mmCIF file of the C-alpha atoms, coordinates in Angstrom:
data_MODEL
# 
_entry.id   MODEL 
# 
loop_
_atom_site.group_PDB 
_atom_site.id 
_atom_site.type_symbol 
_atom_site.label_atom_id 
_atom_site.label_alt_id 
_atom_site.label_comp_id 
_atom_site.label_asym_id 
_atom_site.label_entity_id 
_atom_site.label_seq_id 
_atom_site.pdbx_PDB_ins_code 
_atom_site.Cartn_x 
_atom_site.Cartn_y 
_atom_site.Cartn_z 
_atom_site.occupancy 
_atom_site.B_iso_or_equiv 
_atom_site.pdbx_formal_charge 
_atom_site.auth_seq_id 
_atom_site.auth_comp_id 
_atom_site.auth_asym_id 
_atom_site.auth_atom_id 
_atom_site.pdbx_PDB_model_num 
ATOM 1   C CA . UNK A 1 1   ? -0.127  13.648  1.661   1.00 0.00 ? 1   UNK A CA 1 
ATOM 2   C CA . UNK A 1 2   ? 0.690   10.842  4.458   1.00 0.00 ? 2   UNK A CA 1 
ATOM 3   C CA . UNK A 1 3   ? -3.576  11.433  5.670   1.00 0.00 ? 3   UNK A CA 1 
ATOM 4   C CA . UNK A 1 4   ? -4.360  11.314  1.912   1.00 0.00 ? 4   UNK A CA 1 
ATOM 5   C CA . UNK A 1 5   ? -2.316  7.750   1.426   1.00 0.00 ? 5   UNK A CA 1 
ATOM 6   C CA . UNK A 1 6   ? -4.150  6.516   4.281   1.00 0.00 ? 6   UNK A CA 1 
ATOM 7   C CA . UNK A 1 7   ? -7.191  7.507   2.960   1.00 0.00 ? 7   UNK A CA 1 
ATOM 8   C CA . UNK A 1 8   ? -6.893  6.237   -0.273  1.00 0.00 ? 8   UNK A CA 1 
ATOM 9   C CA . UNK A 1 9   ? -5.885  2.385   1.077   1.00 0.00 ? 9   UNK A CA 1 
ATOM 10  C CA . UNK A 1 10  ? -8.866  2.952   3.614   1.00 0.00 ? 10  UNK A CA 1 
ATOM 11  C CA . UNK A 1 11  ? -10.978 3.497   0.065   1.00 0.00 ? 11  UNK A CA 1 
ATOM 12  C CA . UNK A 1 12  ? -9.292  0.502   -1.455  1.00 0.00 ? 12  UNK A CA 1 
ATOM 13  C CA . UNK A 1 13  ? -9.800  -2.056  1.396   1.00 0.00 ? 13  UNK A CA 1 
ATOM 14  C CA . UNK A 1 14  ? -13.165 -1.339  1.190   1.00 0.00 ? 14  UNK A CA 1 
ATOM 15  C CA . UNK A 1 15  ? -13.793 -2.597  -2.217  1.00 0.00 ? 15  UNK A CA 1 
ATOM 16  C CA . UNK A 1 16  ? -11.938 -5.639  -1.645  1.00 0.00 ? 16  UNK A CA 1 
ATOM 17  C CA . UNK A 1 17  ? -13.518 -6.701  1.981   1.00 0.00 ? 17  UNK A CA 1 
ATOM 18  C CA . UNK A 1 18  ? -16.724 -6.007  0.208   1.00 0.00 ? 18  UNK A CA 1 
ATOM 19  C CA . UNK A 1 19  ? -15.930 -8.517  -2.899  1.00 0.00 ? 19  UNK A CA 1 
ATOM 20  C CA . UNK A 1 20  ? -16.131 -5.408  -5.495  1.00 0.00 ? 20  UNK A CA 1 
ATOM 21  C CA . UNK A 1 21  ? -14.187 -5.402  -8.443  1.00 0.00 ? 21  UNK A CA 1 
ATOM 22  C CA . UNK A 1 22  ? -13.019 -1.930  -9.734  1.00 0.00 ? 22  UNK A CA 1 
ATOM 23  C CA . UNK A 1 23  ? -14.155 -0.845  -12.864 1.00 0.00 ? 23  UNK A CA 1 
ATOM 24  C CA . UNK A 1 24  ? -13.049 2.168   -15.329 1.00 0.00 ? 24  UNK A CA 1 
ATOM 25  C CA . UNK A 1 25  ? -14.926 4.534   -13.155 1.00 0.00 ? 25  UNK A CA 1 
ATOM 26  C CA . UNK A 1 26  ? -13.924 3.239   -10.027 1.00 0.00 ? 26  UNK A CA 1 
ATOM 27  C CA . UNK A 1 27  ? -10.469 3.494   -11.279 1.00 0.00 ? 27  UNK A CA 1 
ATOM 28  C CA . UNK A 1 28  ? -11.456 7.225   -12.476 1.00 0.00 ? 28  UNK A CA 1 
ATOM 29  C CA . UNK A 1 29  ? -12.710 7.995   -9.175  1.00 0.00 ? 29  UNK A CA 1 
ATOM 30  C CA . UNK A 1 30  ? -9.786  6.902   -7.132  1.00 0.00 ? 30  UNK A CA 1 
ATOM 31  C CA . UNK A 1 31  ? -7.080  8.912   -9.491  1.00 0.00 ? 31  UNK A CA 1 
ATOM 32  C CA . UNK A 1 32  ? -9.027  12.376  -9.456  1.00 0.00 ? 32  UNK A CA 1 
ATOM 33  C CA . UNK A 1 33  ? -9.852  11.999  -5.703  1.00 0.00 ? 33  UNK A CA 1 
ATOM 34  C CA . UNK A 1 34  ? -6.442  10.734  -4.461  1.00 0.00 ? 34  UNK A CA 1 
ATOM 35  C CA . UNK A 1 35  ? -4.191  12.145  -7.435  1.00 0.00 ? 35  UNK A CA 1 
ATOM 36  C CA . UNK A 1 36  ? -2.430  8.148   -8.107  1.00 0.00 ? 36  UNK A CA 1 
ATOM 37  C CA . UNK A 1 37  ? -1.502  6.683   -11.439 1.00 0.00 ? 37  UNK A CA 1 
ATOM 38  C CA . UNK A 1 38  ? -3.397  3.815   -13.146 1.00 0.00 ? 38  UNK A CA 1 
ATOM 39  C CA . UNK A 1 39  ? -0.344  1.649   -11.968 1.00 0.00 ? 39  UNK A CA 1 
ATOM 40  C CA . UNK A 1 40  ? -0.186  2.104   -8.650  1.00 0.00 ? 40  UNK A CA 1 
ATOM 41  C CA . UNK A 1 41  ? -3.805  1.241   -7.972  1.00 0.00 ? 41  UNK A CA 1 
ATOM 42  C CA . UNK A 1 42  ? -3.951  -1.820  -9.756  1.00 0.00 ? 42  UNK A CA 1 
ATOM 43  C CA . UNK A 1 43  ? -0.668  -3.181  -8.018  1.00 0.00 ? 43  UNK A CA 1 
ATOM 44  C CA . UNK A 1 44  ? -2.113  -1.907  -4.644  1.00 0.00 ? 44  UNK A CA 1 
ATOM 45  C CA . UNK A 1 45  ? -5.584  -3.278  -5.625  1.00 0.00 ? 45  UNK A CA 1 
ATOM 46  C CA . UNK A 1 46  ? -4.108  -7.128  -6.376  1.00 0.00 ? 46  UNK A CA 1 
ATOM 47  C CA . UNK A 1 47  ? -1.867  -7.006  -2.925  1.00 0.00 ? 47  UNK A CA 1 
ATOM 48  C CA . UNK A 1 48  ? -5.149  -6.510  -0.971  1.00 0.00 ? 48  UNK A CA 1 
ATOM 49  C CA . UNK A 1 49  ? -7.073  -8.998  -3.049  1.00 0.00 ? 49  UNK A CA 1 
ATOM 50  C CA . UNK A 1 50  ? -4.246  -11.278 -2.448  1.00 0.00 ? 50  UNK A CA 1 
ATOM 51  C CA . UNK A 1 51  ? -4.463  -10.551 1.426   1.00 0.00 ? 51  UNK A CA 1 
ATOM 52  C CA . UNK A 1 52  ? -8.474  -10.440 1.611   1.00 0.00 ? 52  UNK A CA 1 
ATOM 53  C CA . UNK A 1 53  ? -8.535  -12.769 4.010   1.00 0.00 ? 53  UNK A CA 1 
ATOM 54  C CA . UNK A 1 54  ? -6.186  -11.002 6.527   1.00 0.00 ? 54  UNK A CA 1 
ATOM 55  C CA . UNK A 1 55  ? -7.756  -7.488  6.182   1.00 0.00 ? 55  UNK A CA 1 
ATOM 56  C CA . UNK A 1 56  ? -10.119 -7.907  8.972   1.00 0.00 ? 56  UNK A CA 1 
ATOM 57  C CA . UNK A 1 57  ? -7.141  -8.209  11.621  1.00 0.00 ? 57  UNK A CA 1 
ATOM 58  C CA . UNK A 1 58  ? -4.863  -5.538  9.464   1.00 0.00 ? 58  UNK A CA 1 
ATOM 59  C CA . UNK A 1 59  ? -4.867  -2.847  12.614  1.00 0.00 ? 59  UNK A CA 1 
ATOM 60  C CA . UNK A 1 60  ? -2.823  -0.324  10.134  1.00 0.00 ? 60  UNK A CA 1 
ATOM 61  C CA . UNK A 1 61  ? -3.724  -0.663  6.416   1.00 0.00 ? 61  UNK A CA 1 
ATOM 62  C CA . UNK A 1 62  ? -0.243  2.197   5.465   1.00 0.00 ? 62  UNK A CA 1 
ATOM 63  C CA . UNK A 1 63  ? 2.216   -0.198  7.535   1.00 0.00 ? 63  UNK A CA 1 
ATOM 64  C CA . UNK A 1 64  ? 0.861   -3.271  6.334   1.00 0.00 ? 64  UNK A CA 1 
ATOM 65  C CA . UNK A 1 65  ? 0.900   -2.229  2.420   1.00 0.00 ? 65  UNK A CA 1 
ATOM 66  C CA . UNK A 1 66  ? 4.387   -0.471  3.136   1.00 0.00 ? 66  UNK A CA 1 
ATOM 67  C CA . UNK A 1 67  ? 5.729   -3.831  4.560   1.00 0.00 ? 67  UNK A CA 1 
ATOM 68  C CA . UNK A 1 68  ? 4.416   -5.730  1.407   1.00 0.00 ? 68  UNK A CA 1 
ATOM 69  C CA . UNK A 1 69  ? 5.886   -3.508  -0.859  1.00 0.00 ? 69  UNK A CA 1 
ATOM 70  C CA . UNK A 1 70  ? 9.066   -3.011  0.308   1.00 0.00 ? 70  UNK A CA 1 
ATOM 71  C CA . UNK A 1 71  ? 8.632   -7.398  0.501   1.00 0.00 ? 71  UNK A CA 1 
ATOM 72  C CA . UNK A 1 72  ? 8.113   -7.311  -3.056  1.00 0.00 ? 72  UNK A CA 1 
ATOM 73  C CA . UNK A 1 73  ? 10.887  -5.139  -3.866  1.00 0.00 ? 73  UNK A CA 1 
ATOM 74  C CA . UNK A 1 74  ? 13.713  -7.050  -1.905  1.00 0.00 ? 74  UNK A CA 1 
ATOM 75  C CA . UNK A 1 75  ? 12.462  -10.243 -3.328  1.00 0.00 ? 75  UNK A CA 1 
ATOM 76  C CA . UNK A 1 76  ? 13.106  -8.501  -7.041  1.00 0.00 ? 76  UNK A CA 1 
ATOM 77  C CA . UNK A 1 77  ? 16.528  -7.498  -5.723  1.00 0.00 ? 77  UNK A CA 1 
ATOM 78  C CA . UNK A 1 78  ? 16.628  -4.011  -4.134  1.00 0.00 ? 78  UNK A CA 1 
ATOM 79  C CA . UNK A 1 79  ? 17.626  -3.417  -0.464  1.00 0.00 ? 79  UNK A CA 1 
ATOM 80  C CA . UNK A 1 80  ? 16.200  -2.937  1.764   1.00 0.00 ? 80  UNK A CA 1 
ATOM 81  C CA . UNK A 1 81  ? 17.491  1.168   1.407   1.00 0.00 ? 81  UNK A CA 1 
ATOM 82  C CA . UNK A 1 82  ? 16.343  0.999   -1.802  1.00 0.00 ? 82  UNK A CA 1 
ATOM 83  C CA . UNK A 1 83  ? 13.377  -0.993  -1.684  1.00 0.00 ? 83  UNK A CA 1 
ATOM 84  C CA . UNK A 1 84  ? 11.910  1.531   1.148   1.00 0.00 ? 84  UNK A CA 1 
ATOM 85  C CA . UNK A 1 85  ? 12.859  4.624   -0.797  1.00 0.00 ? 85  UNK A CA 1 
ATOM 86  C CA . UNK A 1 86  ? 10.965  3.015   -3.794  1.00 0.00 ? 86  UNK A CA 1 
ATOM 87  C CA . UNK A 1 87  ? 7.739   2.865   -1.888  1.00 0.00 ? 87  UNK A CA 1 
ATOM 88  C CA . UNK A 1 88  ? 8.144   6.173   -0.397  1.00 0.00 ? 88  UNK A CA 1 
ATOM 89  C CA . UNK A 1 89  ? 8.144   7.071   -4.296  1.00 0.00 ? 89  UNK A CA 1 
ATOM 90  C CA . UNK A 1 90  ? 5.192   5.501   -5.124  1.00 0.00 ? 90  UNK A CA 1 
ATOM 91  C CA . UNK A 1 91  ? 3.232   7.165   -2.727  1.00 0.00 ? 91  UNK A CA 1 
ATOM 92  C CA . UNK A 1 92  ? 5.344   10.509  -2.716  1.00 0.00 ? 92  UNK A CA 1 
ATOM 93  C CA . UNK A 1 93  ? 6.282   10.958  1.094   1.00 0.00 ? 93  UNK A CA 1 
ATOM 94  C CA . UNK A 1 94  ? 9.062   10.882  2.775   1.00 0.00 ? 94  UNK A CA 1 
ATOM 95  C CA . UNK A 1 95  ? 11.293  7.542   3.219   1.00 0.00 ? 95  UNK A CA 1 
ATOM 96  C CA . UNK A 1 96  ? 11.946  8.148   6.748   1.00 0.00 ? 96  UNK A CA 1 
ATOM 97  C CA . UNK A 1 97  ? 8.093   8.180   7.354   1.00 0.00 ? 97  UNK A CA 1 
ATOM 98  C CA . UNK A 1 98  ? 7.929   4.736   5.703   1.00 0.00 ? 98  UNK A CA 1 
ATOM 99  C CA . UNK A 1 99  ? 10.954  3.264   7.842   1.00 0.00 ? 99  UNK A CA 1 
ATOM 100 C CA . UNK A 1 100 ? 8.684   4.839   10.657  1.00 0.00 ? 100 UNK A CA 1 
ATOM 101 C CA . UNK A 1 101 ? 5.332   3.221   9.884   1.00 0.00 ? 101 UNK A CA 1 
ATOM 102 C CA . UNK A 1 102 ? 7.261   -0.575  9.204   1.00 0.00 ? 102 UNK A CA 1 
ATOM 103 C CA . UNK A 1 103 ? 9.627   -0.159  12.462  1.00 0.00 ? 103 UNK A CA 1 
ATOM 104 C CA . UNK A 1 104 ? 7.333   -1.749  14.731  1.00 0.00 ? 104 UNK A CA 1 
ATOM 105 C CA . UNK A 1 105 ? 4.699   -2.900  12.697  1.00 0.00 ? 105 UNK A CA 1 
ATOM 106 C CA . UNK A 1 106 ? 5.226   -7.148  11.965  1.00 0.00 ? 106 UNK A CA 1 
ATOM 107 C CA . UNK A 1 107 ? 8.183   -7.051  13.572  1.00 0.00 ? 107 UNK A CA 1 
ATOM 108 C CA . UNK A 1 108 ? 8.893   -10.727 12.330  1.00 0.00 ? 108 UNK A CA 1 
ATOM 109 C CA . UNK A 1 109 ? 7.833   -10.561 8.714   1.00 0.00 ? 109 UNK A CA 1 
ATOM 110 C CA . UNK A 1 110 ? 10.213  -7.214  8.322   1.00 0.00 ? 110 UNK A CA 1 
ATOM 111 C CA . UNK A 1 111 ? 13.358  -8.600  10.125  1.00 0.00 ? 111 UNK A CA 1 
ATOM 112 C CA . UNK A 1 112 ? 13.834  -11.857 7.364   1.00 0.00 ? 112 UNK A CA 1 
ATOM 113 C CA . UNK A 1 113 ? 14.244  -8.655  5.239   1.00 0.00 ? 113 UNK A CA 1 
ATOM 114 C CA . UNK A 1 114 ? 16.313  -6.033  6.377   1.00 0.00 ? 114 UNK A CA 1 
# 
């Protein structure tokens, strides 16, 4: 599953870096290929529009969308326990693998959080 997510943001970085818009079979596509809800595409779709101009220097798409998230969630008032295990949710993998992929990755942007 953790290859698959990786995949699937891979997929997803490449429609944004290439100015594409997704469209109902887009959408379609991405769901019966990588198994994720309607939901969690869009969301993960806007964050990357929103970052467009940092994806060419993003040197791990997972940590950098994991980092985000759990961003968003602390800023809507989970912890940082809760905001990880949230994303690890989302994406159905463990929440110690997510605490792995952010430990080391933006150091800075992660520690105003935790």
């Amino acid at each position: 599953m953790m290859v698959e997510n990786k995949l699937f943001l891979e997929e997803l970085k490449v429609f944004v870096e290439k100015g594409l818009t997704l469209n109902e079979y887009d959408i379609e596509y991405l769901q019966g290929k990588f198994d994720k809800s309607l939901d969690l595409i869009n969301q993960l779709y806007q964050l990357l529009v929103e970052q467009h101009h940092m994806l060419p220097i993003v040197s791990d798409i997972e940590a950098d969308v994991y980092c985000s998230m759990i961003g968003y969630e602390i800023e809507h008032g989970r912890t940082f326990y809760g905001a990880s295990l949230a994303v690890a949710e989302r994406f159905q993998i463990p929440q110690t693998y997510v605490k792995y992929k952010i430990k080391d990755y933006n150091q800075p942007r992660v520690a105003h959080i935790a």
